[in-house]
PDB file of C-alpha atoms in Angstrom:
ATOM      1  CA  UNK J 107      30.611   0.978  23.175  1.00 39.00           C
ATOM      2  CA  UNK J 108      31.335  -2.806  22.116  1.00 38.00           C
ATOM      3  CA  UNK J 109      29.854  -5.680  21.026  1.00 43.00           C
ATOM      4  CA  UNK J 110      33.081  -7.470  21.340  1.00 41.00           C
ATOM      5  CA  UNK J 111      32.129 -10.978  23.819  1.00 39.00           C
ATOM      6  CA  UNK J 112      35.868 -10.722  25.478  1.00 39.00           C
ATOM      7  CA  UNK J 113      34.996  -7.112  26.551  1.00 42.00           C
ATOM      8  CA  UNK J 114      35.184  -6.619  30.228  1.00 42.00           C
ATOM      9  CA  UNK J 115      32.344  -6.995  32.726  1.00 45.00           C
ATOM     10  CA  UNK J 116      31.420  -3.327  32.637  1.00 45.00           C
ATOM     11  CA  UNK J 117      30.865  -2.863  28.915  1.00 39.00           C
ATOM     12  CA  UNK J 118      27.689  -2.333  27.481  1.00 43.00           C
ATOM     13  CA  UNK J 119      26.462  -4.884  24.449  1.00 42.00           C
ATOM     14  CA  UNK J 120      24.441  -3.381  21.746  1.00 41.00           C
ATOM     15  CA  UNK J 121      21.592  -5.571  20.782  1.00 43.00           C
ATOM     16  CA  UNK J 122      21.786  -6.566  17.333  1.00 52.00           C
ATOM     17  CA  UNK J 123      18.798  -5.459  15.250  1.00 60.00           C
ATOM     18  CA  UNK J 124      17.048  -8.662  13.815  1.00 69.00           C
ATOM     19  CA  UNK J 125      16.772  -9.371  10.378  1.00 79.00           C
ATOM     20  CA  UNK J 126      14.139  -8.017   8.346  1.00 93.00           C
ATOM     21  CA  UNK J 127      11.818 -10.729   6.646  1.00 97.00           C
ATOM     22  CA  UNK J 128       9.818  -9.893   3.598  1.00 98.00           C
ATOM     23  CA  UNK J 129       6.594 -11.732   2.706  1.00 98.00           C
ATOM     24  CA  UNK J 130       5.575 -12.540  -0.966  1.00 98.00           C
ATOM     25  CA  UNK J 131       2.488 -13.148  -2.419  1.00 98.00           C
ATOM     26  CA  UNK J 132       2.939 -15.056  -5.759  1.00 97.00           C
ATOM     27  CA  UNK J 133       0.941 -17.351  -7.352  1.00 96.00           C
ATOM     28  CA  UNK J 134       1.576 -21.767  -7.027  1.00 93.00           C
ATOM     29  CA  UNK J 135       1.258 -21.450 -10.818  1.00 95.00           C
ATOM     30  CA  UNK J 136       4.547 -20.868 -13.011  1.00 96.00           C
ATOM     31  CA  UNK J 137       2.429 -18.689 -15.267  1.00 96.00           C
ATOM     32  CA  UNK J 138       2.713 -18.784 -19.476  1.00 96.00           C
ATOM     33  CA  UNK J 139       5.764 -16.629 -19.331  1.00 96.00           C
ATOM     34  CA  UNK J 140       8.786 -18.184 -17.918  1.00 96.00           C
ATOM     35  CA  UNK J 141      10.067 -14.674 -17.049  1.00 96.00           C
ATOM     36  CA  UNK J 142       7.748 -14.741 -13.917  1.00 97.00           C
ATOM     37  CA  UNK J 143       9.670 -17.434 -12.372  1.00 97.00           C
ATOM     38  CA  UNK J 144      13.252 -15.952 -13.030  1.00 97.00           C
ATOM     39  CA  UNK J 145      12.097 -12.573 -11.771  1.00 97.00           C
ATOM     40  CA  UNK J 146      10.607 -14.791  -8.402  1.00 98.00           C
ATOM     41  CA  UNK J 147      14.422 -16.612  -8.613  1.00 98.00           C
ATOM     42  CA  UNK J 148      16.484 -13.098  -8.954  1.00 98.00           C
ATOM     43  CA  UNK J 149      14.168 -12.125  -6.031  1.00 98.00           C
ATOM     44  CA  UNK J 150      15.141 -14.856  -3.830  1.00 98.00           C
ATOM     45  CA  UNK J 151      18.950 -14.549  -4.750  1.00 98.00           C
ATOM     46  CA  UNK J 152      18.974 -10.703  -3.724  1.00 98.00           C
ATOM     47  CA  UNK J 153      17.097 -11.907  -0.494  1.00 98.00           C
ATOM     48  CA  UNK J 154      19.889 -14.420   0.362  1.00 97.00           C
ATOM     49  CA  UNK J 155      22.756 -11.454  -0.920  1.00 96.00           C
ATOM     50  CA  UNK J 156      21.409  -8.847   1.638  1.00 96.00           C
ATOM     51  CA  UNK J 157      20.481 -11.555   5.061  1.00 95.00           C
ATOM     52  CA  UNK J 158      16.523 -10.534   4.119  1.00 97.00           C
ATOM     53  CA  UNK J 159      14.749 -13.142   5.457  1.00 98.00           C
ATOM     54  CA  UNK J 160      11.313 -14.931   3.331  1.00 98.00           C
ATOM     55  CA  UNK J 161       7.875 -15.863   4.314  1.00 98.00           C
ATOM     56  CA  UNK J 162       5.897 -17.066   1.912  1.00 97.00           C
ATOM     57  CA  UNK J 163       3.190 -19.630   1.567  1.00 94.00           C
ATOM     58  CA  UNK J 164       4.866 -22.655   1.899  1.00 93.00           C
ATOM     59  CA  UNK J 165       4.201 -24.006  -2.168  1.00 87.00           C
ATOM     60  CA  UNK J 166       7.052 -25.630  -3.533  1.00 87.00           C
ATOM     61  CA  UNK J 167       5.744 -25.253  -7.168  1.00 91.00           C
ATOM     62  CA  UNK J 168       5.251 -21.987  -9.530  1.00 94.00           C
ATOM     63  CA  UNK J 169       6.803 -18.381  -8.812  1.00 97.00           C
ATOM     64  CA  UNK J 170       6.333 -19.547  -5.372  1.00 95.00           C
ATOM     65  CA  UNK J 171       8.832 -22.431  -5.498  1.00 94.00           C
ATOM     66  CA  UNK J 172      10.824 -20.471  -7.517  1.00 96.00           C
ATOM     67  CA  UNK J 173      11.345 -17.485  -5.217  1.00 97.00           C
ATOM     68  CA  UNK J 174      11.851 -19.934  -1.954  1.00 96.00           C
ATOM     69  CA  UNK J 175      14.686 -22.496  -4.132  1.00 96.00           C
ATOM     70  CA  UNK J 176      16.508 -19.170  -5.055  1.00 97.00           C
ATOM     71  CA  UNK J 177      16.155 -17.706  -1.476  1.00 97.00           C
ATOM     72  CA  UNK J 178      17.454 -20.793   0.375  1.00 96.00           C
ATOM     73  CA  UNK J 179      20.416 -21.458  -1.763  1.00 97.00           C
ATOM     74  CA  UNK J 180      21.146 -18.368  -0.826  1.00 97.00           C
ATOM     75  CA  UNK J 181      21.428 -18.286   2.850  1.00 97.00           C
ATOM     76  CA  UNK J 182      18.085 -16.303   3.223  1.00 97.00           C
ATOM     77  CA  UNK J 183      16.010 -17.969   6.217  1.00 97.00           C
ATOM     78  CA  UNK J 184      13.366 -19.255   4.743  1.00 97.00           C
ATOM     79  CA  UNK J 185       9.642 -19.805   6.166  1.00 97.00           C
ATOM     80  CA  UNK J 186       6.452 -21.647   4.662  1.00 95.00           C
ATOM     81  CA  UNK J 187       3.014 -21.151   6.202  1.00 96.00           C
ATOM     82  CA  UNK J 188       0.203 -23.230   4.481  1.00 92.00           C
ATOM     83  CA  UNK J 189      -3.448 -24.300   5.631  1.00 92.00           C
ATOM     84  CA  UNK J 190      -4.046 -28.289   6.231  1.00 88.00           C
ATOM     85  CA  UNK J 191      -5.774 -28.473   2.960  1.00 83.00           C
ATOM     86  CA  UNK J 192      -3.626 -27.120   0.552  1.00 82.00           C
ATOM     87  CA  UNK J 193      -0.665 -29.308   2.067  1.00 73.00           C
ATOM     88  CA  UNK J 194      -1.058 -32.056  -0.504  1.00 66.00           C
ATOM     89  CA  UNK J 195      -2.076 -30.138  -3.909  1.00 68.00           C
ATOM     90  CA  UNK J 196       0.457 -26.998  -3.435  1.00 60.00           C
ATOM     91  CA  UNK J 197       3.300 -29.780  -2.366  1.00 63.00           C
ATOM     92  CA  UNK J 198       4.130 -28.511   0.563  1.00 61.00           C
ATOM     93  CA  UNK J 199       6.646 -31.484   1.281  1.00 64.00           C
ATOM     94  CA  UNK J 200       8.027 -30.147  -1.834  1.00 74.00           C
ATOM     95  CA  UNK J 201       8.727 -26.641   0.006  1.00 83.00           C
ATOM     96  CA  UNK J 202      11.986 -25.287   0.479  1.00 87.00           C
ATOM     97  CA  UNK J 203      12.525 -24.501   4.282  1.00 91.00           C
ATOM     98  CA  UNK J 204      10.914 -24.347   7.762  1.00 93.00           C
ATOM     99  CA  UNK J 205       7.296 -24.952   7.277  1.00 92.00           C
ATOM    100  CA  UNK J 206       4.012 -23.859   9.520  1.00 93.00           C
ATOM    101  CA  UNK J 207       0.898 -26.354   8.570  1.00 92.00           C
ATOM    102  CA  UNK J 208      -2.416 -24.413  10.216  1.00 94.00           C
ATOM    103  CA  UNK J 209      -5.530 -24.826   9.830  1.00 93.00           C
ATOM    104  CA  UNK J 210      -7.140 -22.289   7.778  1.00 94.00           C
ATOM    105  CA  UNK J 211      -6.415 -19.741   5.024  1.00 93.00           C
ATOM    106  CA  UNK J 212      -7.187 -16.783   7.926  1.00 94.00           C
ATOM    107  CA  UNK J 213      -4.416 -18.194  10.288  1.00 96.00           C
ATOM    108  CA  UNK J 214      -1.863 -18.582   7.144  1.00 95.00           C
ATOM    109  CA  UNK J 215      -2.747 -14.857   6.502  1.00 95.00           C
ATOM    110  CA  UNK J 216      -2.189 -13.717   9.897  1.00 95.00           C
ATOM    111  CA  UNK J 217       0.772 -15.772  10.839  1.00 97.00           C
ATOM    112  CA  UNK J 218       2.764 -14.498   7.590  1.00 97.00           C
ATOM    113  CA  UNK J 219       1.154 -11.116   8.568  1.00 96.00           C
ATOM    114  CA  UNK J 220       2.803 -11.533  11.894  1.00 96.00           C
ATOM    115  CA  UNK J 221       6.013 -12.830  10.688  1.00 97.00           C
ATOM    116  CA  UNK J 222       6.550 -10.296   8.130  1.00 98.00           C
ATOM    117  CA  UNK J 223       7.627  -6.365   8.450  1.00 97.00           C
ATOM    118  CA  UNK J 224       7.355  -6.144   5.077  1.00 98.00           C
ATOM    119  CA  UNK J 225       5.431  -7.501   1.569  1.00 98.00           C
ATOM    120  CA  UNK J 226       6.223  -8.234  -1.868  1.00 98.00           C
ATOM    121  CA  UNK J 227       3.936  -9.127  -4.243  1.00 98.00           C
ATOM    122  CA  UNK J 228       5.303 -11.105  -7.363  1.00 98.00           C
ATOM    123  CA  UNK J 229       2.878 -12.350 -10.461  1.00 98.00           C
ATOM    124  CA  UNK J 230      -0.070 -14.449  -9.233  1.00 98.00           C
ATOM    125  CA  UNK J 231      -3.919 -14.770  -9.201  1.00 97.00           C
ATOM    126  CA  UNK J 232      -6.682 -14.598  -7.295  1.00 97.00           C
ATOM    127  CA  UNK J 233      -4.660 -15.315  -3.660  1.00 95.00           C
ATOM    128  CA  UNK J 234      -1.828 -13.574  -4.502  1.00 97.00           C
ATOM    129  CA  UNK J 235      -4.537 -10.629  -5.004  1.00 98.00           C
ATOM    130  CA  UNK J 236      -6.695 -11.369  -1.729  1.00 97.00           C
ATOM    131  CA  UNK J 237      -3.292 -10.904   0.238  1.00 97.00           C
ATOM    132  CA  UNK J 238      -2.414  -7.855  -1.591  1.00 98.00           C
ATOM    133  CA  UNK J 239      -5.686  -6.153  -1.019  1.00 98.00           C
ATOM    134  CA  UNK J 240      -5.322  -7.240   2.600  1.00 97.00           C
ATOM    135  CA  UNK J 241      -1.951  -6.201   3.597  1.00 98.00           C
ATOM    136  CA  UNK J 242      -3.002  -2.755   1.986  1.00 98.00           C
ATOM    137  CA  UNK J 243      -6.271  -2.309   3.750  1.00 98.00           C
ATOM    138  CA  UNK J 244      -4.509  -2.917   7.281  1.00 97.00           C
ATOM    139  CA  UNK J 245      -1.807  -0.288   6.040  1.00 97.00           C
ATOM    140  CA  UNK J 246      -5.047   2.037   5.415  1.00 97.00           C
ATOM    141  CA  UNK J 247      -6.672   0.962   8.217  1.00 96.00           C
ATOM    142  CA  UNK J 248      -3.736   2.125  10.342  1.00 95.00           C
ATOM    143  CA  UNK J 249      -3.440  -2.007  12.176  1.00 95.00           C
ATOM    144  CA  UNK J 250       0.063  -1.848  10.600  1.00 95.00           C
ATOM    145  CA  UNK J 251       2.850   0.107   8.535  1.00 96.00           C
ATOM    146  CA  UNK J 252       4.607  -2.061   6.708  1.00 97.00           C
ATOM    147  CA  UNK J 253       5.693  -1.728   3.223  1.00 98.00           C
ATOM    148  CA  UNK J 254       3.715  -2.847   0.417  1.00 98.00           C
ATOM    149  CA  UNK J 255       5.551  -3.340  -3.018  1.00 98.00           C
ATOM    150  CA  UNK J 256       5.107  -4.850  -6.599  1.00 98.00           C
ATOM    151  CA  UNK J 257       7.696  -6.528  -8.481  1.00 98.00           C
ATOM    152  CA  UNK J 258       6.144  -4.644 -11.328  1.00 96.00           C
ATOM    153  CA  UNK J 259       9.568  -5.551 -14.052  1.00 91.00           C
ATOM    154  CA  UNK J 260       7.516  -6.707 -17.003  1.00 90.00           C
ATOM    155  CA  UNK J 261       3.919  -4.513 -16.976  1.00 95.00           C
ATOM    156  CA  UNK J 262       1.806  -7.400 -15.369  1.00 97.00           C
ATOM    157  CA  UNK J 263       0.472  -4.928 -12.712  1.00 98.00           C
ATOM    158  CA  UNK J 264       0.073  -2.320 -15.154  1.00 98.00           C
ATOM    159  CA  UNK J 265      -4.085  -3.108 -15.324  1.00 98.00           C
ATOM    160  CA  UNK J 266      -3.913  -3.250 -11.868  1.00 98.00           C
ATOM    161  CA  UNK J 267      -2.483   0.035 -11.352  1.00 98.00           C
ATOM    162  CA  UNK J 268      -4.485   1.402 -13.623  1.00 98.00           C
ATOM    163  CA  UNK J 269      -7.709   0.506 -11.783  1.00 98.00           C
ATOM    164  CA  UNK J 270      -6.316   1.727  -8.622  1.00 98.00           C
ATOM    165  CA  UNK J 271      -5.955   5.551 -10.133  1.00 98.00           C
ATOM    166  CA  UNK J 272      -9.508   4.700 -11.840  1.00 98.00           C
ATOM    167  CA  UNK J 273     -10.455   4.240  -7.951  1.00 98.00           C
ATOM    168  CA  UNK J 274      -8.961   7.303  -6.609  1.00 98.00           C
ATOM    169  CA  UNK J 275     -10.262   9.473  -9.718  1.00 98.00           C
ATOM    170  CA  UNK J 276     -13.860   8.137  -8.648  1.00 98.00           C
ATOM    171  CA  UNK J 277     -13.623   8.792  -4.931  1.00 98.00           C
ATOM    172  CA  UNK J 278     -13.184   5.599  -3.160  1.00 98.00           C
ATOM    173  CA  UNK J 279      -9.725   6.604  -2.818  1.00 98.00           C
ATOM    174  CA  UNK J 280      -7.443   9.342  -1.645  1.00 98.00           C
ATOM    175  CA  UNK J 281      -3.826  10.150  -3.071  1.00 98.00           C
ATOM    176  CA  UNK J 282      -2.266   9.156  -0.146  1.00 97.00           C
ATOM    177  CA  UNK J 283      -3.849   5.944   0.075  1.00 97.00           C
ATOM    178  CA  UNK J 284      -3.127   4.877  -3.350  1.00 98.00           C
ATOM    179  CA  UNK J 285       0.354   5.669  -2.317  1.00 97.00           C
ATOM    180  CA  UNK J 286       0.602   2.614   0.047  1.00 97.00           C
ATOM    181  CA  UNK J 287       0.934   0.626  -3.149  1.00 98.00           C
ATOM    182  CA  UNK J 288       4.467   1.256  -4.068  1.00 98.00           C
ATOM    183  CA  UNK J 289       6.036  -0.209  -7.608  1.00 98.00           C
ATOM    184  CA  UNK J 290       9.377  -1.653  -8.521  1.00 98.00           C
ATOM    185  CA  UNK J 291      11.340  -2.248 -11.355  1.00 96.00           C
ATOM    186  CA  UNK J 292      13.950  -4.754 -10.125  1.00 97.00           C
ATOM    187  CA  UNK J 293      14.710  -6.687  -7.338  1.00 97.00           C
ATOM    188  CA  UNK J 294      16.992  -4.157  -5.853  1.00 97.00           C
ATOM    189  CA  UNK J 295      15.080  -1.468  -5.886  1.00 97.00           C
ATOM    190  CA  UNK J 296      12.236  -3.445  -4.184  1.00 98.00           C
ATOM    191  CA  UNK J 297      14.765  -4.303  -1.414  1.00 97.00           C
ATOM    192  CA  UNK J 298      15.919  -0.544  -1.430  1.00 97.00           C
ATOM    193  CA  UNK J 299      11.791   0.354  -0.063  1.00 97.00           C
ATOM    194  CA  UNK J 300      11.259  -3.143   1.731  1.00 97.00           C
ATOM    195  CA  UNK J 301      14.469  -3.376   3.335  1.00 93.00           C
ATOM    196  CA  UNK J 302      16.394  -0.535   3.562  1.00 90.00           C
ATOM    197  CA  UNK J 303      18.353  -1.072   6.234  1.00 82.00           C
ATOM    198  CA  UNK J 304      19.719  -4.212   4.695  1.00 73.00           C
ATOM    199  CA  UNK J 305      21.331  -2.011   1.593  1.00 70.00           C
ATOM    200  CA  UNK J 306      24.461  -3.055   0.563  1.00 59.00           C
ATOM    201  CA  UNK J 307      27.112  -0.831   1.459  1.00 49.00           C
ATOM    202  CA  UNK J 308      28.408   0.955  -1.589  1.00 44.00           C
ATOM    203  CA  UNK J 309      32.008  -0.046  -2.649  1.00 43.00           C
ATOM    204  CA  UNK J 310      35.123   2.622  -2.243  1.00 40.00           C
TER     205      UNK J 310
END
């Protein structure tokens, strides 16, 4: 069958599958390693260089600036979602793309929830771990399957990791739950388990 618009009447069109769009949780914060906002910019740039769309929380400072410049320049779709009153100290005019003001922290959640078939969590704090924790409950919960993933390239989840097999080894945890917390090295290979369909075909 064809796609092809000139086709005659009879032909069938095949509905093109939307683009995937990935949500990251990152922190507003740059960090005190400047490697946390390259990583967030080499994420962005290998959204734009497989059509991955971003949601993200609408900062336009920190890893979270950093991974929406990067995205935008290049030609990811790019959306913001921030509450009312974290418009002004976040600098959300500052924010790269189209951007969602609501009213609460609970409707930011559950829009980018919404928006997103996937999640990527980049360095942050205490937010960045609220969504985590979140996304990976509903995942346990069985309210959604989507992909959870952290950019893990330097060791800053390591603790974090650790605590989760602490959790498991005490009981409050099974295997298989633990395993909805997936780990990657790169950007890439994030991509490769958040968006697989949007793989780059390999060159011949």
């Amino acid at each position: 069958m064809s796609a092809d618009p000139t086709a005659g009447p009879h032909t069938t069109l095949v509905p093109r599958r939307p683009a995937p769009r990935i949500a990251v949780f990152c922190g507003a914060r740059p960090g005190a390693d400047p490697a946390y906002a390259e990583l967030a910019e080499e994420f962005g740039t290998a959204l734009g260089r497989r059509g991955v769309g971003l949601v993200y929380g609408a900062g336009g400072v920190g890893v979270m600036g950093a991974v929406a410049k990067a995205a935008l320049a290049g030609g990811a779709p790019v959306t913001g979602v921030i509450p009312h009153e974290l418009h002004e100290r976040e600098r959300a005019h500052k924010a790269p793309g189209e951007v969602f003001v609501v009213r609460t922290m609970h409707e930011r959640k559950a829009l980018m929830y919404r928006l997103a078939s996937a999640f990527a969590v980049l360095p942050g704090g205490l937010g960045t771990l609220d969504e985590l924790m979140e996304v990976a409950t509903w995942n346990q919960l069985g309210m959604h399957h989507k992909p959870v993933v952290l950019l893990n390239n330097s060791g800053f989840f390591d603790p974090l990791l650790g605590f989760l097999d602490h959790v498991v080894r005490e009981g409050f945890l099974t295997p298989a739950e633990r395993a909805l917390v997936h780990t990657a090295r790169d950007p890439e290979t994030a991509l490769d388990l958040l968006a697989p369909q949007s793989r780059e075909p390999a060159a011949v």
